[in-house]
mmCIF file of C-alpha atoms in Angstrom:
data_model
loop_
_atom_site.group_PDB
_atom_site.id
_atom_site.type_symbol
_atom_site.label_atom_id
_atom_site.label_comp_id
_atom_site.label_asym_id
_atom_site.label_seq_id
_atom_site.Cartn_x
_atom_site.Cartn_y
_atom_site.Cartn_z
ATOM 1 C CA ASP F 1 -0.492 46.860 5.326
ATOM 2 C CA SER F 2 -4.232 47.719 3.985
ATOM 3 C CA VAL F 3 -6.651 44.986 2.500
ATOM 4 C CA LYS F 4 -5.595 47.213 -1.332
ATOM 5 C CA THR F 5 -1.909 45.826 -1.076
ATOM 6 C CA ALA F 6 -3.369 41.870 -0.139
ATOM 7 C CA GLN F 7 -5.395 42.043 -3.056
ATOM 8 C CA THR F 8 -3.024 42.572 -5.430
ATOM 9 C CA ALA F 9 -0.848 39.376 -3.993
ATOM 10 C CA ARG F 10 -1.299 35.792 -5.533
ATOM 11 C CA PRO F 11 -3.182 34.202 -3.065
ATOM 12 C CA PRO F 12 -2.029 30.167 -2.615
ATOM 13 C CA GLU F 13 -3.191 27.384 -4.350
ATOM 14 C CA GLY F 14 -4.834 23.748 -3.395
ATOM 15 C CA ILE F 15 -5.477 24.596 -0.058
ATOM 16 C CA ALA F 16 -8.581 24.269 1.159
ATOM 17 C CA TRP F 17 -10.488 24.191 4.661
ATOM 18 C CA ASP F 18 -13.665 22.583 4.816
ATOM 19 C CA TYR F 19 -15.004 19.418 6.649
ATOM 20 C CA PRO F 20 -15.058 16.962 3.327
ATOM 21 C CA TRP F 21 -11.135 18.042 2.903
ATOM 22 C CA GLY F 22 -10.659 17.129 5.694
ATOM 23 C CA VAL F 23 -11.773 13.979 6.137
ATOM 24 C CA THR F 24 -9.573 13.393 2.957
ATOM 25 C CA LEU F 25 -5.883 14.389 4.152
ATOM 26 C CA TYR F 26 -7.039 12.322 7.301
ATOM 27 C CA ARG F 27 -6.569 9.373 5.522
ATOM 28 C CA MET F 28 -4.697 10.561 3.161
ATOM 29 C CA LEU F 29 -2.382 10.273 5.693
ATOM 30 C CA TYR F 30 -1.546 7.184 5.680
ATOM 31 C CA VAL F 31 -2.421 4.958 1.788
ATOM 32 C CA ASN F 32 1.717 4.986 1.943
ATOM 33 C CA GLU F 33 1.538 1.437 4.972
ATOM 34 C CA THR F 34 -1.344 0.171 1.153
ATOM 35 C CA THR F 35 1.053 1.619 -1.382
ATOM 36 C CA GLY F 36 4.328 2.506 -0.020
ATOM 37 C CA ASP F 37 3.634 5.551 -1.756
ATOM 38 C CA ARG F 38 5.071 8.808 0.340
ATOM 39 C CA ASP F 39 3.871 11.689 -1.917
ATOM 40 C CA LEU F 40 0.459 11.104 -0.327
ATOM 41 C CA GLU F 41 1.970 11.955 2.552
ATOM 42 C CA ARG F 42 4.138 14.336 2.037
ATOM 43 C CA PHE F 43 1.184 16.885 -0.323
ATOM 44 C CA VAL F 44 -0.458 17.075 3.519
ATOM 45 C CA LEU F 45 2.800 17.649 5.233
ATOM 46 C CA GLU F 46 3.320 20.473 2.938
ATOM 47 C CA HIS F 47 -1.268 22.039 2.416
ATOM 48 C CA ASN F 48 -0.797 22.361 5.806
ATOM 49 C CA GLN F 49 2.611 24.351 5.973
ATOM 50 C CA ILE F 50 1.416 26.283 3.308
ATOM 51 C CA ALA F 51 -2.474 27.245 4.705
ATOM 52 C CA ALA F 52 0.020 27.757 7.980
ATOM 53 C CA ARG F 53 1.141 30.163 5.970
ATOM 54 C CA ASP F 54 -1.275 32.160 4.361
ATOM 55 C CA TYR F 55 -3.672 32.425 7.829
ATOM 56 C CA ALA F 56 -0.183 33.903 9.757
ATOM 57 C CA TRP F 57 -0.075 36.030 6.991
ATOM 58 C CA LEU F 58 -3.857 37.039 7.598
ATOM 59 C CA THR F 59 -4.281 37.082 10.661
ATOM 60 C CA GLU F 60 -1.301 39.815 10.456
ATOM 61 C CA LEU F 61 -3.318 41.943 7.864
ATOM 62 C CA ARG F 62 -6.447 41.696 10.260
ATOM 63 C CA THR F 63 -4.614 43.360 12.982
ATOM 64 C CA LYS F 64 -3.122 45.859 11.221
ATOM 65 C CA VAL F 65 -6.276 46.899 9.061
ATOM 66 C CA GLY F 66 -8.901 46.621 11.617
ATOM 67 C CA PRO F 67 -12.361 45.251 11.112
ATOM 68 C CA SER F 68 -14.384 47.413 8.554
ATOM 69 C CA ALA F 69 -16.308 45.497 5.314
ATOM 70 C CA GLU F 70 -13.380 45.352 3.257
ATOM 71 C CA LEU F 71 -11.887 43.180 5.000
ATOM 72 C CA ARG F 72 -14.882 41.198 5.491
ATOM 73 C CA THR F 73 -15.723 40.969 2.045
ATOM 74 C CA PHE F 74 -11.562 40.307 0.904
ATOM 75 C CA VAL F 75 -12.127 37.179 3.730
ATOM 76 C CA ARG F 76 -15.249 35.293 2.041
ATOM 77 C CA GLY F 77 -13.649 34.929 -0.274
ATOM 78 C CA LEU F 78 -10.592 33.379 0.702
ATOM 79 C CA ARG F 79 -9.776 30.310 0.658
ATOM 80 C CA LEU F 80 -9.050 30.233 4.446
ATOM 81 C CA ARG F 81 -12.694 31.721 4.976
ATOM 82 C CA ARG F 82 -13.832 29.354 7.567
ATOM 83 C CA LEU F 83 -10.591 29.374 8.971
ATOM 84 C CA MET F 84 -10.423 32.715 8.901
ATOM 85 C CA VAL F 85 -13.336 33.441 10.601
ATOM 86 C CA LEU F 86 -14.845 29.833 13.107
ATOM 87 C CA GLY F 87 -18.320 29.783 13.405
ATOM 88 C CA SER F 88 -18.681 25.595 12.313
ATOM 89 C CA LEU F 89 -17.103 22.825 13.950
ATOM 90 C CA ASP F 90 -17.323 21.021 11.377
ATOM 91 C CA ASN F 91 -14.625 22.376 9.223
ATOM 92 C CA CYS F 92 -12.764 23.209 12.691
ATOM 93 C CA GLY F 93 -12.650 19.772 13.477
ATOM 94 C CA ALA F 94 -12.622 17.603 10.992
ATOM 95 C CA MET F 95 -9.590 19.711 9.148
ATOM 96 C CA GLY F 96 -8.012 19.853 13.497
ATOM 97 C CA ALA F 97 -8.064 16.556 13.692
ATOM 98 C CA GLN F 98 -6.292 16.155 10.939
ATOM 99 C CA LEU F 99 -3.717 18.689 11.468
ATOM 100 C CA LEU F 100 -2.684 17.036 14.651
ATOM 101 C CA GLU F 101 -1.798 13.339 13.241
ATOM 102 C CA GLY F 102 -0.054 15.307 11.241
ATOM 103 C CA PHE F 103 1.925 16.432 14.256
ATOM 104 C CA LEU F 104 1.561 12.973 16.178
ATOM 105 C CA SER F 105 2.965 11.604 13.290
ATOM 106 C CA HIS F 106 5.149 14.011 12.016
ATOM 107 C CA GLY F 107 6.975 16.888 14.584
ATOM 108 C CA GLU F 108 9.660 17.736 13.007
ATOM 109 C CA LYS F 109 7.462 19.317 10.409
ATOM 110 C CA THR F 110 5.020 20.752 12.667
ATOM 111 C CA THR F 111 5.718 24.864 12.116
ATOM 112 C CA PRO F 112 5.071 27.362 15.096
ATOM 113 C CA GLU F 113 2.160 28.903 12.619
ATOM 114 C CA GLN F 114 0.191 25.320 12.311
ATOM 115 C CA LYS F 115 0.641 25.423 16.426
ATOM 116 C CA VAL F 116 -0.334 28.524 16.533
ATOM 117 C CA ILE F 117 -3.676 26.646 14.542
ATOM 118 C CA GLY F 118 -3.703 24.576 16.981
ATOM 119 C CA LYS F 119 -4.307 26.165 19.600
ATOM 120 C CA THR F 120 -6.887 28.035 18.157
ATOM 121 C CA ILE F 121 -8.858 25.290 17.184
ATOM 122 C CA ALA F 122 -8.880 23.896 20.440
ATOM 123 C CA ASP F 123 -9.874 27.405 22.305
ATOM 124 C CA TYR F 124 -12.539 26.804 19.557
ATOM 125 C CA ILE F 125 -14.593 23.534 20.447
ATOM 126 C CA SER F 126 -13.728 24.476 24.116
ATOM 127 C CA ASN F 127 -14.870 27.863 25.172
ATOM 128 C CA LYS F 128 -16.776 29.205 21.598
ATOM 129 C CA GLN F 129 -19.212 26.333 19.775
ATOM 130 C CA ALA F 130 -22.300 26.877 21.692
ATOM 131 C CA ARG F 131 -22.924 24.041 24.456
ATOM 132 C CA LEU F 132 -25.429 22.391 26.485
ATOM 133 C CA PRO F 133 -25.693 23.153 29.792
ATOM 134 C CA ASP F 134 -24.718 19.159 29.985
ATOM 135 C CA GLY F 135 -22.158 20.001 27.974
ATOM 136 C CA THR F 136 -22.665 18.221 24.637
ATOM 137 C CA LEU F 137 -21.751 20.603 22.159
ATOM 138 C CA TRP F 138 -25.436 21.499 20.185
ATOM 139 C CA ARG F 139 -26.788 23.760 17.567
ATOM 140 C CA PRO F 140 -28.396 26.346 19.543
ATOM 141 C CA ALA F 141 -31.692 27.299 18.532
ATOM 142 C CA SER F 142 -31.119 29.554 15.080
ATOM 143 C CA MET F 143 -30.439 26.691 13.927
ATOM 144 C CA GLY F 144 -33.073 25.214 13.713
ATOM 145 C CA GLY F 145 -31.992 23.254 18.501
ATOM 146 C CA THR F 146 -30.456 19.909 17.769
ATOM 147 C CA VAL F 147 -27.489 18.186 18.906
ATOM 148 C CA TRP F 148 -26.182 16.396 15.760
ATOM 149 C CA ILE F 149 -24.236 12.798 14.724
ATOM 150 C CA ASP F 150 -21.824 14.732 12.777
ATOM 151 C CA ASP F 151 -20.171 16.301 16.438
ATOM 152 C CA LEU F 152 -18.656 12.899 17.601
ATOM 153 C CA TYR F 153 -16.268 13.126 13.939
ATOM 154 C CA MET F 154 -15.698 17.330 15.015
ATOM 155 C CA SER F 155 -14.942 16.667 18.168
ATOM 156 C CA CYS F 156 -13.909 13.819 19.556
ATOM 157 C CA PRO F 157 -11.303 13.488 17.245
ATOM 158 C CA PHE F 158 -9.767 16.188 17.654
ATOM 159 C CA LEU F 159 -10.384 16.517 21.688
ATOM 160 C CA VAL F 160 -8.349 12.578 22.069
ATOM 161 C CA ARG F 161 -5.980 14.171 19.303
ATOM 162 C CA TRP F 162 -5.192 16.829 21.864
ATOM 163 C CA TYR F 163 -5.537 15.565 24.606
ATOM 164 C CA ARG F 164 -2.003 13.413 23.139
ATOM 165 C CA TYR F 165 -0.562 16.248 22.094
ATOM 166 C CA THR F 166 -0.539 18.661 24.951
ATOM 167 C CA GLY F 167 -1.069 16.228 27.979
ATOM 168 C CA ASP F 168 -3.819 18.237 29.579
ATOM 169 C CA ARG F 169 -6.703 15.246 30.107
ATOM 170 C CA LYS F 170 -9.931 17.514 30.291
ATOM 171 C CA TYR F 171 -9.858 17.309 26.378
ATOM 172 C CA LEU F 172 -10.317 13.638 26.955
ATOM 173 C CA ASP F 173 -12.583 13.962 29.469
ATOM 174 C CA ASP F 174 -14.025 16.576 27.232
ATOM 175 C CA ALA F 175 -14.585 13.764 24.096
ATOM 176 C CA ALA F 176 -16.419 11.496 26.831
ATOM 177 C CA ARG F 177 -18.804 13.755 27.941
ATOM 178 C CA GLN F 178 -19.857 14.202 23.907
ATOM 179 C CA ILE F 179 -19.455 10.254 23.290
ATOM 180 C CA ILE F 180 -22.460 9.322 26.553
ATOM 181 C CA ASN F 181 -24.289 12.448 26.091
ATOM 182 C CA MET F 182 -24.658 12.207 22.495
ATOM 183 C CA ALA F 183 -25.531 8.436 22.707
ATOM 184 C CA GLN F 184 -28.847 8.467 25.738
ATOM 185 C CA ARG F 185 -30.365 11.221 22.829
ATOM 186 C CA LEU F 186 -29.968 10.005 19.883
ATOM 187 C CA GLN F 187 -28.166 6.601 19.953
ATOM 188 C CA ASP F 188 -31.841 4.210 20.192
ATOM 189 C CA THR F 189 -31.532 -0.181 21.167
ATOM 190 C CA ASP F 190 -30.912 -1.283 18.824
ATOM 191 C CA GLY F 191 -27.541 0.279 18.213
ATOM 192 C CA VAL F 192 -28.040 2.547 15.428
ATOM 193 C CA TRP F 193 -27.930 6.484 15.421
ATOM 194 C CA TRP F 194 -30.966 9.182 14.556
ATOM 195 C CA HIS F 195 -29.813 11.908 13.275
ATOM 196 C CA GLY F 196 -30.725 15.174 15.140
ATOM 197 C CA TYR F 197 -31.950 15.731 18.561
ATOM 198 C CA TYR F 198 -34.247 18.097 19.140
ATOM 199 C CA GLN F 199 -33.497 19.380 21.905
ATOM 200 C CA ASN F 200 -36.086 21.798 22.456
ATOM 201 C CA ASP F 201 -39.247 19.167 21.808
ATOM 202 C CA GLU F 202 -37.170 16.516 23.250
ATOM 203 C CA GLU F 203 -37.648 14.393 20.208
ATOM 204 C CA HIS F 204 -35.444 12.211 17.797
ATOM 205 C CA SER F 205 -35.551 13.175 14.249
ATOM 206 C CA PRO F 206 -37.021 10.042 12.436
ATOM 207 C CA ILE F 207 -33.990 9.607 10.347
ATOM 208 C CA LYS F 208 -31.662 6.602 10.985
ATOM 209 C CA TRP F 209 -28.765 7.656 8.852
ATOM 210 C CA GLY F 210 -26.292 5.898 7.440
ATOM 211 C CA ARG F 211 -23.571 8.702 6.064
ATOM 212 C CA GLY F 212 -24.576 10.078 9.962
ATOM 213 C CA ASN F 213 -23.968 6.549 11.619
ATOM 214 C CA GLY F 214 -20.445 6.316 9.733
ATOM 215 C CA TRP F 215 -20.083 9.534 11.729
ATOM 216 C CA ALA F 216 -20.536 7.563 14.728
ATOM 217 C CA MET F 217 -18.772 5.056 14.020
ATOM 218 C CA VAL F 218 -15.083 6.462 11.916
ATOM 219 C CA ALA F 219 -15.928 8.659 15.690
#
């Protein structure tokens, strides 16, 4: 019922919420297809259950104590800080995609708390992430005014899975919109993608980044 009391609680271990972890967890779900060992799959499902319980507990705390500098300082030290203060498409999309993959492949192990996180991420990507007038996701002027190739992976895999989970076609259409609009800005005539597009100057970054093209391929 207070930040001071919350600070005395033992925090969960072994959970994280950022995009490298999201990519890793996604693949861990399917290691058993090659090895026959389901331990990593169980780890991912348990990770998401624990993270969701912690999210629910922290959300209740935030509701009880209201906004304050003390709460903001507390949240900055949490493993789930990027989920509690959404502001990064990277972390939303990558973590969200693996979370939904768990929903779709192991629905019986999906908890109500996890469903709340899924809805929260869908709302952020669809309604709160900055977009250009044509609906393309972008990093606004405060972040350089760019469209990034990374965001194909940080949006489309989640949006397609959220469509599969909810049946609402607008999420599938949005994923298609991102692919088409980003290709128009970022894909060169040789098929290789530029890393970024400066919207205000209507020009590409000078870099065709291998990792960035990897994001496009896996998306």
